[in-house]
Coordinates of C-alpha atoms in Angstrom, one line a residue:
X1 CA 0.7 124.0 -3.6
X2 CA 3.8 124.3 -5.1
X3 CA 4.0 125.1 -8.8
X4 CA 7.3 126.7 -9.2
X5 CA 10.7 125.1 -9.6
X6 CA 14.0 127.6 -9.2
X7 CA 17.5 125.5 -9.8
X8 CA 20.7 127.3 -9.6
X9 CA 21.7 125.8 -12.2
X10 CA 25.7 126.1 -11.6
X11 CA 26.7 122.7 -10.1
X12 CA 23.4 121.3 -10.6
X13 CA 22.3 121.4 -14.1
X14 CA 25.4 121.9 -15.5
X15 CA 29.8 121.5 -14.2
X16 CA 31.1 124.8 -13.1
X17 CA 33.5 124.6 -10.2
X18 CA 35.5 122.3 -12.4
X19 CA 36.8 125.2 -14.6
X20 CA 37.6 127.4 -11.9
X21 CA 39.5 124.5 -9.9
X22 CA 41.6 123.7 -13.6
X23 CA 42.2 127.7 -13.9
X24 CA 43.1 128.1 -10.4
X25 CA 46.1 124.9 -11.2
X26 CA 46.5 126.6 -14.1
X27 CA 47.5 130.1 -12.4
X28 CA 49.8 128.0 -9.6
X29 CA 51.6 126.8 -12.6
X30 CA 52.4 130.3 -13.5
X31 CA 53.4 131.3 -10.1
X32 CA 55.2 128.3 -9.5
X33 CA 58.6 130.4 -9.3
X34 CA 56.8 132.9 -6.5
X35 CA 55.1 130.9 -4.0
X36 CA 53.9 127.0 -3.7
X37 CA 50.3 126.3 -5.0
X38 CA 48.8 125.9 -1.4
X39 CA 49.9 129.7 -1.1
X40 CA 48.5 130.6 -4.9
X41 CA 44.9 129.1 -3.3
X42 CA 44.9 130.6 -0.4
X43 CA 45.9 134.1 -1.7
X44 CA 43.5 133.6 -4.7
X45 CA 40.4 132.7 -2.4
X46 CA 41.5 136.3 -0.4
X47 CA 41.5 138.3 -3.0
X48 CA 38.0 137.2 -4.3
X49 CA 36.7 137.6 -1.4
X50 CA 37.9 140.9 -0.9
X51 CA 36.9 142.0 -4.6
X52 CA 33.3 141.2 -4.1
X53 CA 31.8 144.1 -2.9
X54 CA 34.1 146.0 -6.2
X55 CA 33.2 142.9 -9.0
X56 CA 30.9 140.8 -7.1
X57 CA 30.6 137.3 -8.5
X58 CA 31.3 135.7 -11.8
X59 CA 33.8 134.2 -14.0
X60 CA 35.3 137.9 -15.3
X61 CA 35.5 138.9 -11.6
X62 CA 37.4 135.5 -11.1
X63 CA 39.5 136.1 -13.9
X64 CA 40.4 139.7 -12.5
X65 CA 41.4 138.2 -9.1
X66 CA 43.7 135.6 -10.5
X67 CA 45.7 138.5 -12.2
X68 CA 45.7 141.0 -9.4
X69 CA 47.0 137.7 -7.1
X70 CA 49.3 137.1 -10.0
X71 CA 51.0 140.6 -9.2
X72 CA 51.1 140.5 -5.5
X73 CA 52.3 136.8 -5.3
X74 CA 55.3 137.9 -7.7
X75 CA 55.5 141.3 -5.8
X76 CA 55.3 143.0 -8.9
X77 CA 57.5 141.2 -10.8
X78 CA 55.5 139.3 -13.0
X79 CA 56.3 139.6 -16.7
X80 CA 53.4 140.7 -19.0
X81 CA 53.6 137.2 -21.1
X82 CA 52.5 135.4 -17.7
X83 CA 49.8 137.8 -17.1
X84 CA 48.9 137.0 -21.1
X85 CA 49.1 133.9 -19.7
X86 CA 46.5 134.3 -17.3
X87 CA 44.3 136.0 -19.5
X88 CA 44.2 133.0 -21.7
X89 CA 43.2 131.3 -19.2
X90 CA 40.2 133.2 -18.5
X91 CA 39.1 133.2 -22.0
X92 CA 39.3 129.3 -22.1
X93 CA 37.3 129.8 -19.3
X94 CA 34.3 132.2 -20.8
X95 CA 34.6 129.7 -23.8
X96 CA 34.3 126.8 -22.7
X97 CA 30.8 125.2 -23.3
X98 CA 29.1 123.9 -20.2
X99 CA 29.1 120.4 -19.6
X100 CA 25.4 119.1 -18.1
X101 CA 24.8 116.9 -15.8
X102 CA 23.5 113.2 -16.5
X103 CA 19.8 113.1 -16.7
X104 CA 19.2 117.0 -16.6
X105 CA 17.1 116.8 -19.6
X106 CA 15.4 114.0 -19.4
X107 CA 14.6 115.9 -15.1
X108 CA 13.5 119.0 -16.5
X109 CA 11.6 117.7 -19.0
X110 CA 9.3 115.5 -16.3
X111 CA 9.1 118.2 -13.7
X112 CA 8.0 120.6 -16.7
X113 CA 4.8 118.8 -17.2
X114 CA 3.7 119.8 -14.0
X115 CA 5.2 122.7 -12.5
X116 CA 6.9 126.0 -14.4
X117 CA 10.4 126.0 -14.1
X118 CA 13.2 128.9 -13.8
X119 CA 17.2 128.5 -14.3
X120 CA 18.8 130.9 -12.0

């Protein structure tokens, strides 16, 4: 009998892969004198994957790969006001408020009359 209910909640209660996708736009704005956006991407998705093991997952570690992509992209040449740049970017990120999904609450509140539930 089941009488748990575990949601991951990112992308299923609540948006999430819409603010990395407008900071990652965002970034291949800044760049947009290095490299085209397709290479911003694909550089970006590298370099998190690589940093996982170091920062493992999260919008900080995110935030630390778009800067460190930001530097290799340029080859070092970035100016510090386009890092700032990215920073800000990251900030709007962490304080953004999260967006729920349509009919979240009224969903959680049915299932809740019959089984415990847990946000992950």
């Amino acid at each position: 009998m089941i009488r748990w209910i575990a949601f991951d909640a990112d992308d299923t209660l609540w948006e999430n892969e819409i603010y990395y996708q407008r900071a990652q736009d965002a970034l291949s704005l800044v760049l947009r004198a290095y490299c085209p956006p397709e290479q911003v991407a694909a550089a970006l998705l590298q370099t998190e994957t690589q940093n996982i093991p170091a920062l493992g997952y999260g919008i900080k570690s995110f935030g630390l790969s778009m800067i460190e992509t930001a530097i290799k992209l340029s080859g070092g040449k970035i100016p510090a006001n386009e890092i700032l740049a990215v920073l800000e970017l990251l900030k709007q990120m962490v304080a953004s408020a999260p967006e729920v999904l349509p009919a979240v609450e009224e969903t959680l509140s049915a299932l809740s009359r019959e089984y415990r539930l847990m946000v992950i």
